[in-house]
Each structure stands twice: as C-alpha cells, then as structure tokens.
PDB file of C-alpha atoms and ligand atoms in Angstrom:
ATOM      1  CA  MET N 131     -26.887   6.249  10.940  1.00  0.00           C
ATOM      2  CA  PRO N 132     -25.001   8.571   8.562  1.00  0.00           C
ATOM      3  CA  ALA N 133     -21.504   9.603   9.585  1.00  0.00           C
ATOM      4  CA  LEU N 134     -21.154  13.055  11.085  1.00  0.00           C
ATOM      5  CA  GLN N 135     -19.864  15.376   8.393  1.00  0.00           C
ATOM      6  CA  THR N 136     -18.723  18.951   8.358  1.00  0.00           C
ATOM      7  CA  ASP N 137     -18.442  20.949   5.125  1.00  0.00           C
ATOM      8  CA  CYS N 138     -16.792  24.341   5.284  1.00  0.00           C
ATOM      9  CA  ASP N 139     -14.999  25.829   2.273  1.00  0.00           C
ATOM     10  CA  GLY N 140     -14.977  22.346   0.730  1.00  0.00           C
ATOM     11  CA  PHE N 141     -13.450  20.687   3.818  1.00  0.00           C
ATOM     12  CA  ARG N 142     -15.267  17.457   4.707  1.00  0.00           C
ATOM     13  CA  LEU N 143     -14.381  15.245   7.670  1.00  0.00           C
ATOM     14  CA  LEU N 144     -15.905  11.756   7.461  1.00  0.00           C
ATOM     15  CA  PRO N 145     -15.295  10.226  10.916  1.00  0.00           C
ATOM     16  CA  GLY N 146     -15.006   6.442  11.008  1.00  0.00           C
ATOM     17  CA  TYR N 147     -15.626   6.162   7.270  1.00  0.00           C
ATOM     18  CA  LEU N 148     -13.502   3.011   7.041  1.00  0.00           C
ATOM     19  CA  LYS N 149     -14.541   0.039   9.161  1.00  0.00           C
ATOM     20  CA  ARG N 150     -11.947  -1.951  11.042  1.00  0.00           C
ATOM     21  CA  ASP N 151     -11.658  -4.692   8.387  1.00  0.00           C
ATOM     22  CA  GLN N 152     -11.168  -2.072   5.666  1.00  0.00           C
ATOM     23  CA  GLN N 153      -8.472  -0.392   7.787  1.00  0.00           C
ATOM     24  CA  ASN N 154      -6.740  -3.748   8.271  1.00  0.00           C
ATOM     25  CA  ALA N 155      -6.824  -4.405   4.536  1.00  0.00           C
ATOM     26  CA  LEU N 156      -5.262  -0.995   3.822  1.00  0.00           C
ATOM     27  CA  VAL N 157      -2.502  -1.541   6.380  1.00  0.00           C
ATOM     28  CA  LYS N 158      -1.679  -4.871   4.772  1.00  0.00           C
ATOM     29  CA  THR N 159      -1.541  -3.207   1.347  1.00  0.00           C
ATOM     30  CA  VAL N 160       0.711  -0.428   2.641  1.00  0.00           C
ATOM     31  CA  LEU N 161       3.108  -2.878   4.307  1.00  0.00           C
ATOM     32  CA  GLY N 162       3.267  -4.872   1.066  1.00  0.00           C
ATOM     33  CA  ALA N 163       4.044  -1.752  -0.959  1.00  0.00           C
ATOM     34  CA  LEU N 164       6.846  -0.788   1.424  1.00  0.00           C
ATOM     35  CA  GLU N 165       8.671  -4.024   0.499  1.00  0.00           C
ATOM     36  CA  ALA N 166       8.918  -2.731  -3.078  1.00  0.00           C
ATOM     37  CA  ALA N 167       9.156   0.996  -2.280  1.00  0.00           C
ATOM     38  CA  PRO N 168      10.946   1.315   1.083  1.00  0.00           C
ATOM     39  CA  LEU N 169      10.409   4.305   3.347  1.00  0.00           C
ATOM     40  CA  PHE N 170      12.659   7.287   2.755  1.00  0.00           C
ATOM     41  CA  THR N 171      13.225  10.281   5.011  1.00  0.00           C
ATOM     42  CA  PRO N 172      12.321  13.517   3.236  1.00  0.00           C
ATOM     43  CA  ALA N 173      14.615  16.509   3.722  1.00  0.00           C
ATOM     44  CA  MET N 174      14.055  20.253   3.670  1.00  0.00           C
ATOM     45  CA  PRO N 175      15.251  21.936   0.492  1.00  0.00           C
ATOM     46  CA  ARG N 176      18.617  23.742   0.790  1.00  0.00           C
ATOM     47  CA  SER N 177      19.210  22.944   4.501  1.00  0.00           C
ATOM     48  CA  GLY N 178      18.787  19.194   4.035  1.00  0.00           C
ATOM     49  CA  LYS N 179      17.237  19.042   7.515  1.00  0.00           C
ATOM     50  CA  PRO N 180      15.273  15.776   7.755  1.00  0.00           C
ATOM     51  CA  LEU N 181      11.529  15.844   8.390  1.00  0.00           C
ATOM     52  CA  SER N 182      10.297  13.773  11.341  1.00  0.00           C
ATOM     53  CA  VAL N 183       7.950  11.707   9.157  1.00  0.00           C
ATOM     54  CA  GLN N 184       8.992   8.940   6.784  1.00  0.00           C
ATOM     55  CA  MET N 185       7.424   8.545   3.360  1.00  0.00           C
ATOM     56  CA  SER N 186       6.733   6.426   0.321  1.00  0.00           C
ATOM     57  CA  ASN N 187       4.147   6.597  -2.466  1.00  0.00           C
ATOM     58  CA  PHE N 188       1.650   4.655  -4.573  1.00  0.00           C
ATOM     59  CA  GLY N 189       0.623   5.465  -8.113  1.00  0.00           C
ATOM     60  CA  PRO N 190       2.126   6.840 -11.329  1.00  0.00           C
ATOM     61  CA  LEU N 191       3.691   9.796  -9.488  1.00  0.00           C
ATOM     62  CA  GLY N 192       5.158  10.211  -6.028  1.00  0.00           C
ATOM     63  CA  TRP N 193       5.999  13.277  -3.950  1.00  0.00           C
ATOM     64  CA  ILE N 194       9.544  13.603  -2.691  1.00  0.00           C
ATOM     65  CA  ALA N 195      11.568  16.237  -0.844  1.00  0.00           C
ATOM     66  CA  ASP N 196      15.333  16.531  -0.842  1.00  0.00           C
ATOM     67  CA  ARG N 197      18.056  19.175  -0.705  1.00  0.00           C
ATOM     68  CA  THR N 198      17.260  20.218  -4.286  1.00  0.00           C
ATOM     69  CA  GLY N 199      13.540  20.803  -3.683  1.00  0.00           C
ATOM     70  CA  TYR N 200      10.040  19.349  -3.590  1.00  0.00           C
ATOM     71  CA  ARG N 201       8.683  17.525  -6.642  1.00  0.00           C
ATOM     72  CA  TYR N 202       6.642  14.698  -8.095  1.00  0.00           C
ATOM     73  CA  GLN N 203       8.484  11.967  -9.950  1.00  0.00           C
ATOM     74  CA  PRO N 204       7.577   8.524 -11.338  1.00  0.00           C
ATOM     75  CA  HIS N 205      10.328   6.601  -9.543  1.00  0.00           C
ATOM     76  CA  HIS N 206      11.566   5.957  -6.008  1.00  0.00           C
ATOM     77  CA  PRO N 207      14.458   8.306  -5.076  1.00  0.00           C
ATOM     78  CA  GLU N 208      16.667   5.489  -3.734  1.00  0.00           C
ATOM     79  CA  THR N 209      15.764   2.354  -5.689  1.00  0.00           C
ATOM     80  CA  GLY N 210      14.976   4.153  -8.973  1.00  0.00           C
ATOM     81  CA  THR N 211      12.022   1.833  -9.644  1.00  0.00           C
ATOM     82  CA  PRO N 212       8.442   2.953 -10.390  1.00  0.00           C
ATOM     83  CA  TRP N 213       6.131   3.415  -7.403  1.00  0.00           C
ATOM     84  CA  PRO N 214       3.735   0.510  -6.673  1.00  0.00           C
ATOM     85  CA  ALA N 215       0.367   0.759  -8.442  1.00  0.00           C
ATOM     86  CA  MET N 216      -2.484   2.638  -6.779  1.00  0.00           C
ATOM     87  CA  PRO N 217      -4.444  -0.002  -4.811  1.00  0.00           C
ATOM     88  CA  GLN N 218      -8.017  -0.697  -5.963  1.00  0.00           C
ATOM     89  CA  GLN N 219      -9.337   0.031  -2.456  1.00  0.00           C
ATOM     90  CA  LEU N 220      -7.973   3.586  -2.691  1.00  0.00           C
ATOM     91  CA  LEU N 221      -9.270   4.080  -6.239  1.00  0.00           C
ATOM     92  CA  ASP N 222     -12.724   3.009  -5.003  1.00  0.00           C
ATOM     93  CA  LEU N 223     -12.522   5.368  -2.020  1.00  0.00           C
ATOM     94  CA  TRP N 224     -11.545   8.278  -4.294  1.00  0.00           C
ATOM     95  CA  THR N 225     -14.515   7.527  -6.568  1.00  0.00           C
ATOM     96  CA  ALA N 226     -16.865   7.358  -3.597  1.00  0.00           C
ATOM     97  CA  VAL N 227     -15.871  10.611  -1.879  1.00  0.00           C
ATOM     98  CA  SER N 228     -13.919  12.965  -4.177  1.00  0.00           C
ATOM     99  CA  GLY N 229     -16.558  13.955  -6.732  1.00  0.00           C
ATOM    100  CA  TRP N 230     -13.686  14.243  -9.238  1.00  0.00           C
ATOM    101  CA  PRO N 231     -14.039  12.453 -12.604  1.00  0.00           C
ATOM    102  CA  GLU N 232     -10.393  11.408 -13.052  1.00  0.00           C
ATOM    103  CA  PRO N 233      -8.468   8.984 -10.817  1.00  0.00           C
ATOM    104  CA  PRO N 234      -5.739  10.102  -8.401  1.00  0.00           C
ATOM    105  CA  GLN N 235      -2.225  10.258  -9.862  1.00  0.00           C
ATOM    106  CA  ALA N 236      -0.355  10.064  -6.566  1.00  0.00           C
ATOM    107  CA  CYS N 237      -0.855   8.693  -3.077  1.00  0.00           C
ATOM    108  CA  LEU N 238       1.662   9.913  -0.517  1.00  0.00           C
ATOM    109  CA  ILE N 239       2.246   7.541   2.410  1.00  0.00           C
ATOM    110  CA  ASN N 240       3.239   9.480   5.556  1.00  0.00           C
ATOM    111  CA  ILE N 241       4.508   7.419   8.495  1.00  0.00           C
ATOM    112  CA  TYR N 242       4.500   9.097  11.920  1.00  0.00           C
ATOM    113  CA  GLY N 243       6.284   7.902  15.040  1.00  0.00           C
ATOM    114  CA  PRO N 244       5.070   8.976  18.491  1.00  0.00           C
ATOM    115  CA  ALA N 245       7.133  12.203  18.315  1.00  0.00           C
ATOM    116  CA  SER N 246       6.646  13.048  14.627  1.00  0.00           C
ATOM    117  CA  ARG N 247       4.910  16.212  13.551  1.00  0.00           C
ATOM    118  CA  LEU N 248       4.298  18.066  10.300  1.00  0.00           C
ATOM    119  CA  GLY N 249       4.752  21.819  10.394  1.00  0.00           C
ATOM    120  CA  VAL N 250       2.109  24.135   9.002  1.00  0.00           C
ATOM    121  CA  HIS N 251       2.341  24.326   5.193  1.00  0.00           C
ATOM    122  CA  VAL N 252       0.307  24.568   1.984  1.00  0.00           C
ATOM    123  CA  ASP N 253       0.271  21.821  -0.630  1.00  0.00           C
ATOM    124  CA  ALA N 254       1.467  23.703  -3.694  1.00  0.00           C
ATOM    125  CA  ASP N 255       3.554  21.235  -5.711  1.00  0.00           C
ATOM    126  CA  GLU N 256       0.589  20.073  -7.806  1.00  0.00           C
ATOM    127  CA  ASP N 257      -0.418  21.873 -10.992  1.00  0.00           C
ATOM    128  CA  ALA N 258      -3.916  20.397 -10.503  1.00  0.00           C
ATOM    129  CA  ARG N 259      -4.949  22.469  -7.504  1.00  0.00           C
ATOM    130  CA  ASP N 260      -8.651  22.510  -8.393  1.00  0.00           C
ATOM    131  CA  ALA N 261      -8.909  18.773  -7.760  1.00  0.00           C
ATOM    132  CA  PRO N 262      -9.545  17.732  -4.168  1.00  0.00           C
ATOM    133  CA  VAL N 263      -7.144  15.874  -1.895  1.00  0.00           C
ATOM    134  CA  VAL N 264      -8.482  12.791  -0.096  1.00  0.00           C
ATOM    135  CA  SER N 265      -6.764  11.718   3.133  1.00  0.00           C
ATOM    136  CA  VAL N 266      -7.074   8.504   5.172  1.00  0.00           C
ATOM    137  CA  SER N 267      -5.862   8.201   8.783  1.00  0.00           C
ATOM    138  CA  LEU N 268      -4.713   4.845  10.203  1.00  0.00           C
ATOM    139  CA  GLY N 269      -3.407   4.073  13.693  1.00  0.00           C
ATOM    140  CA  ASP N 270      -2.925   6.462  16.583  1.00  0.00           C
ATOM    141  CA  ARG N 271      -4.922   9.675  16.763  1.00  0.00           C
ATOM    142  CA  ALA N 272      -3.412  12.990  15.655  1.00  0.00           C
ATOM    143  CA  ARG N 273      -4.154  16.637  16.247  1.00  0.00           C
ATOM    144  CA  PHE N 274      -4.685  18.209  12.825  1.00  0.00           C
ATOM    145  CA  ARG N 275      -4.597  21.991  12.464  1.00  0.00           C
ATOM    146  CA  LEU N 276      -6.460  23.635   9.579  1.00  0.00           C
ATOM    147  CA  GLY N 277      -5.953  27.309   8.915  1.00  0.00           C
ATOM    148  CA  GLY N 278      -7.077  29.429   6.002  1.00  0.00           C
ATOM    149  CA  PRO N 279      -5.585  30.913   2.845  1.00  0.00           C
ATOM    150  CA  LEU N 280      -3.015  33.038   4.709  1.00  0.00           C
ATOM    151  CA  ARG N 281      -0.308  31.879   7.107  1.00  0.00           C
ATOM    152  CA  ASN N 282      -1.853  34.099   9.800  1.00  0.00           C
ATOM    153  CA  SER N 283      -5.484  33.018   9.142  1.00  0.00           C
ATOM    154  CA  PRO N 284      -7.264  31.720  12.259  1.00  0.00           C
ATOM    155  CA  THR N 285      -6.928  27.965  12.737  1.00  0.00           C
ATOM    156  CA  HIS N 286      -9.169  25.153  13.949  1.00  0.00           C
ATOM    157  CA  SER N 287      -7.900  21.896  15.456  1.00  0.00           C
ATOM    158  CA  PHE N 288      -9.457  18.502  14.834  1.00  0.00           C
ATOM    159  CA  ILE N 289      -8.612  15.058  16.130  1.00  0.00           C
ATOM    160  CA  LEU N 290      -8.070  12.585  13.286  1.00  0.00           C
ATOM    161  CA  SER N 291      -8.700   8.972  14.337  1.00  0.00           C
ATOM    162  CA  SER N 292      -8.065   5.669  12.610  1.00  0.00           C
ATOM    163  CA  GLY N 293     -10.526   5.167   9.758  1.00  0.00           C
ATOM    164  CA  ASP N 294     -11.327   8.862   9.354  1.00  0.00           C
ATOM    165  CA  VAL N 295     -11.382  10.209   5.803  1.00  0.00           C
ATOM    166  CA  VAL N 296     -10.906  13.891   4.996  1.00  0.00           C
ATOM    167  CA  VAL N 297     -11.810  15.475   1.661  1.00  0.00           C
ATOM    168  CA  LEU N 298     -10.101  18.797   0.944  1.00  0.00           C
ATOM    169  CA  GLY N 299     -12.014  20.364  -1.911  1.00  0.00           C
ATOM    170  CA  GLY N 300     -12.794  23.881  -3.023  1.00  0.00           C
ATOM    171  CA  ALA N 301     -11.012  26.685  -1.192  1.00  0.00           C
ATOM    172  CA  SER N 302      -9.791  24.395   1.614  1.00  0.00           C
ATOM    173  CA  ARG N 303      -7.467  22.668  -0.866  1.00  0.00           C
ATOM    174  CA  ARG N 304      -5.245  25.743  -0.674  1.00  0.00           C
ATOM    175  CA  PHE N 305      -5.433  26.250   3.091  1.00  0.00           C
ATOM    176  CA  PHE N 306      -2.508  26.083   5.510  1.00  0.00           C
ATOM    177  CA  HIS N 307      -2.493  22.914   7.618  1.00  0.00           C
ATOM    178  CA  GLY N 308      -0.266  20.659   9.704  1.00  0.00           C
ATOM    179  CA  ILE N 309      -0.097  17.850  12.247  1.00  0.00           C
ATOM    180  CA  ASP N 310       0.700  19.196  15.739  1.00  0.00           C
ATOM    181  CA  ARG N 311       1.098  15.905  17.550  1.00  0.00           C
ATOM    182  CA  ILE N 312       0.384  12.199  17.711  1.00  0.00           C
ATOM    183  CA  TYR N 313      -1.397  10.646  20.700  1.00  0.00           C
ATOM    184  CA  PRO N 314       0.587   7.420  21.239  1.00  0.00           C
ATOM    185  CA  GLY N 315      -1.315   4.326  22.315  1.00  0.00           C
ATOM    186  CA  THR N 316      -4.754   5.502  21.117  1.00  0.00           C
ATOM    187  CA  SER N 317      -5.191   2.759  18.494  1.00  0.00           C
ATOM    188  CA  THR N 318      -4.472  -0.960  18.304  1.00  0.00           C
ATOM    189  CA  LEU N 319      -4.545  -1.084  14.487  1.00  0.00           C
ATOM    190  CA  LEU N 320      -0.885  -0.966  13.526  1.00  0.00           C
ATOM    191  CA  PRO N 321       1.622  -3.809  13.972  1.00  0.00           C
ATOM    192  CA  GLY N 322       4.482  -3.451  16.460  1.00  0.00           C
ATOM    193  CA  HIS N 323       6.946  -1.965  14.013  1.00  0.00           C
ATOM    194  CA  PHE N 324       4.665   1.074  13.433  1.00  0.00           C
ATOM    195  CA  SER N 325       3.135   1.299  16.900  1.00  0.00           C
ATOM    196  CA  PRO N 326       2.947   3.688  18.602  1.00  0.00           C
ATOM    197  CA  GLY N 327       2.481   5.687  15.425  1.00  0.00           C
ATOM    198  CA  ARG N 328       0.237   6.729  12.603  1.00  0.00           C
ATOM    199  CA  ILE N 329      -0.055   6.255   8.849  1.00  0.00           C
ATOM    200  CA  ASN N 330      -1.668   8.895   6.656  1.00  0.00           C
ATOM    201  CA  LEU N 331      -2.455   8.339   2.984  1.00  0.00           C
ATOM    202  CA  THR N 332      -3.165  11.377   0.765  1.00  0.00           C
ATOM    203  CA  MET N 333      -4.443  10.923  -2.783  1.00  0.00           C
ATOM    204  CA  ARG N 334      -4.040  13.753  -5.276  1.00  0.00           C
ATOM    205  CA  ARG N 335      -4.250  14.855  -8.872  1.00  0.00           C
ATOM    206  CA  VAL N 336      -0.885  16.302  -9.893  1.00  0.00           C
ATOM    207  CA  ASN N 337      -1.267  17.692 -13.446  1.00  0.00           C
TER     208      ASN N 337
HETATM  209  C1  MD3 M 495      -5.610  20.583   4.034  1.00  0.00           C
HETATM  210  N1  MD3 M 495      -0.571  15.405   5.498  1.00  0.00           N
HETATM  211  O1  MD3 M 495       0.809  15.108   3.185  1.00  0.00           O
HETATM  212  S1  MD3 M 495      -3.697  14.932   5.827  1.00  0.00           S
HETATM  213  C2  MD3 M 495       0.441  16.264   3.496  1.00  0.00           C
HETATM  214  O2  MD3 M 495      -1.915  13.797   8.276  1.00  0.00           O
HETATM  215  C3  MD3 M 495      -0.270  16.471   4.768  1.00  0.00           C
HETATM  216  O3  MD3 M 495      -0.145  13.382   7.098  1.00  0.00           O
HETATM  217  C4  MD3 M 495      -1.185  15.473   6.783  1.00  0.00           C
HETATM  218  O4  MD3 M 495      -0.545  17.574   5.093  1.00  0.00           O
HETATM  219  C5  MD3 M 495      -1.087  14.126   7.426  1.00  0.00           C
HETATM  220  O5  MD3 M 495       0.634  17.254   2.773  1.00  0.00           O
HETATM  221  C6  MD3 M 495      -2.572  15.969   6.728  1.00  0.00           C
HETATM  222  C7  MD3 M 495      -5.039  16.032   5.563  1.00  0.00           C
HETATM  223  C8  MD3 M 495      -4.757  17.076   4.532  1.00  0.00           C
HETATM  224  C9  MD3 M 495      -4.115  16.807   3.354  1.00  0.00           C
HETATM  225  C10 MD3 M 495      -3.962  17.784   2.376  1.00  0.00           C
HETATM  226  C11 MD3 M 495      -4.460  19.059   2.600  1.00  0.00           C
HETATM  227  C12 MD3 M 495      -5.224  18.327   4.766  1.00  0.00           C
HETATM  228  C13 MD3 M 495      -5.081  19.333   3.812  1.00  0.00           C
HETATM  229  C14 MD3 M 495      -4.362  20.068   1.632  1.00  0.00           C
HETATM  230  C15 MD3 M 495      -4.906  21.297   1.875  1.00  0.00           C
HETATM  231  C16 MD3 M 495      -5.521  21.562   3.080  1.00  0.00           C
HETATM  232 FE1   FE M 496      -0.227  18.905   3.398  1.00  0.00          FE
END
C-alpha cells in the first residue's frame, strides 16, 4: 500500500516513510554524532535570547545562531572541529525523495524537549533556495504549522509523527512555518535522555 502523500506547492508529507528499524538506526547515528559534535543552544541575534531547542549538525556545513547572527559554517561553534560526515542513510533518503541531483550540504539536528517550540519563520540563510529541504521526524509527535509566502498567509496544521518525512520543494520552500508544540509520551523511540522529546533532521543545499 503506497504511503498517503499530499503535494501542494511542492510540499509533500510522507507519513511513516521510515520503518521502526530505520528510525532506530538513525537515532543511533545521531547519538554517535553528538559525542563528536555536542548539542549547543542557539541564541537569537542581538538579544542573545536562547531558543528552546538544542542543535547540532551533520555534513560539510552546519547552521548556527548566536548573538552576531544566523549563518552556515564548517565547524562546531564550541569545539571548533568540523561537523560529523553526512550519514549514508540520510544521503540515500535525500536521493530517494528530493529529486535534486546534488547531495545535501547540511543536516541540522533539532532536539526538542516536551516544552520546546519553534516560532514561525522562513528558512532564508541558504543561497540555494531552489533546492528542496528534506525533513525527518523522530520521537514524540509535534504540531507543525505551515503558512504561505507572507507572514499573514493562512496556515494549515499537521501532526508530524516518528518516521514521517517531509519534502519542501517548489514554492513551499519559502513558506513560513514553525513547530507549535510537542505531544510528550506519544512515541517510545527515543532513549530516556531525550524522552519525552523529539528529534528533527533537516537536510539542505546551502550554496
Ligand atoms: C517549510 N524545523 O529547522 S521541519 C528548521 O520540525 C525547521 O524542527 C522544523 O523549521 C522542525 O528550520 C520543521 C519541516 C520543515 C523544514 C524546512 C522548511 C518545513 C519547512 C522550509 C520551508 C517551509
Ligand atoms: Fe525552518
């Protein structure tokens, strides 16, 4: 039975795309990477106010946010070492779903606790904004809000569950979006240290 799929302005939700063993393998890979590239707490530019999610990255470039701004850089902001390599499982997923001929240059790891949220924003720090973004959800469910090209465009809410893959191509790549809330205790995937909670991986082209 093919997975249910919606495609609107290049937005594709692939529910349950990753089976449980594939989700487990990804979690193991993420935990391994965090040994080399520990979580950091991003901060709002200028104010320095911390975000409620924690982050790290895979790949040649990683996204960071601090008092001086948002940017991609090849090294961890605290350890100064290069980000861990992009895992083969994520490269294969990108090839399978993105339709883009070149591999992702960055994979942002977002770690949510039960009270974390991500305010509505657009992803605009990439020069390569024609390439899609591919997102993987692991762990507890989240309420994802997708708007349109303007901050006041009407929005739709979706539940993102563990194993769901989202492809943001076409116009949707530039749409406003955010995570309103986590539903604690809705998945048994993550180990105690990250549960209740959620991991989101987003692969991107940067330049
Ligand atoms: C829609 N992450 O890292 S993933 C982000 O669940 C981000 O952690 C959310 O927004 C998360 O920037 C949402 C789905 C997603 C990713 C990129 C998008 C949706 C998007 C870019 C444009 C429009
Ligand atoms: Fe985003």
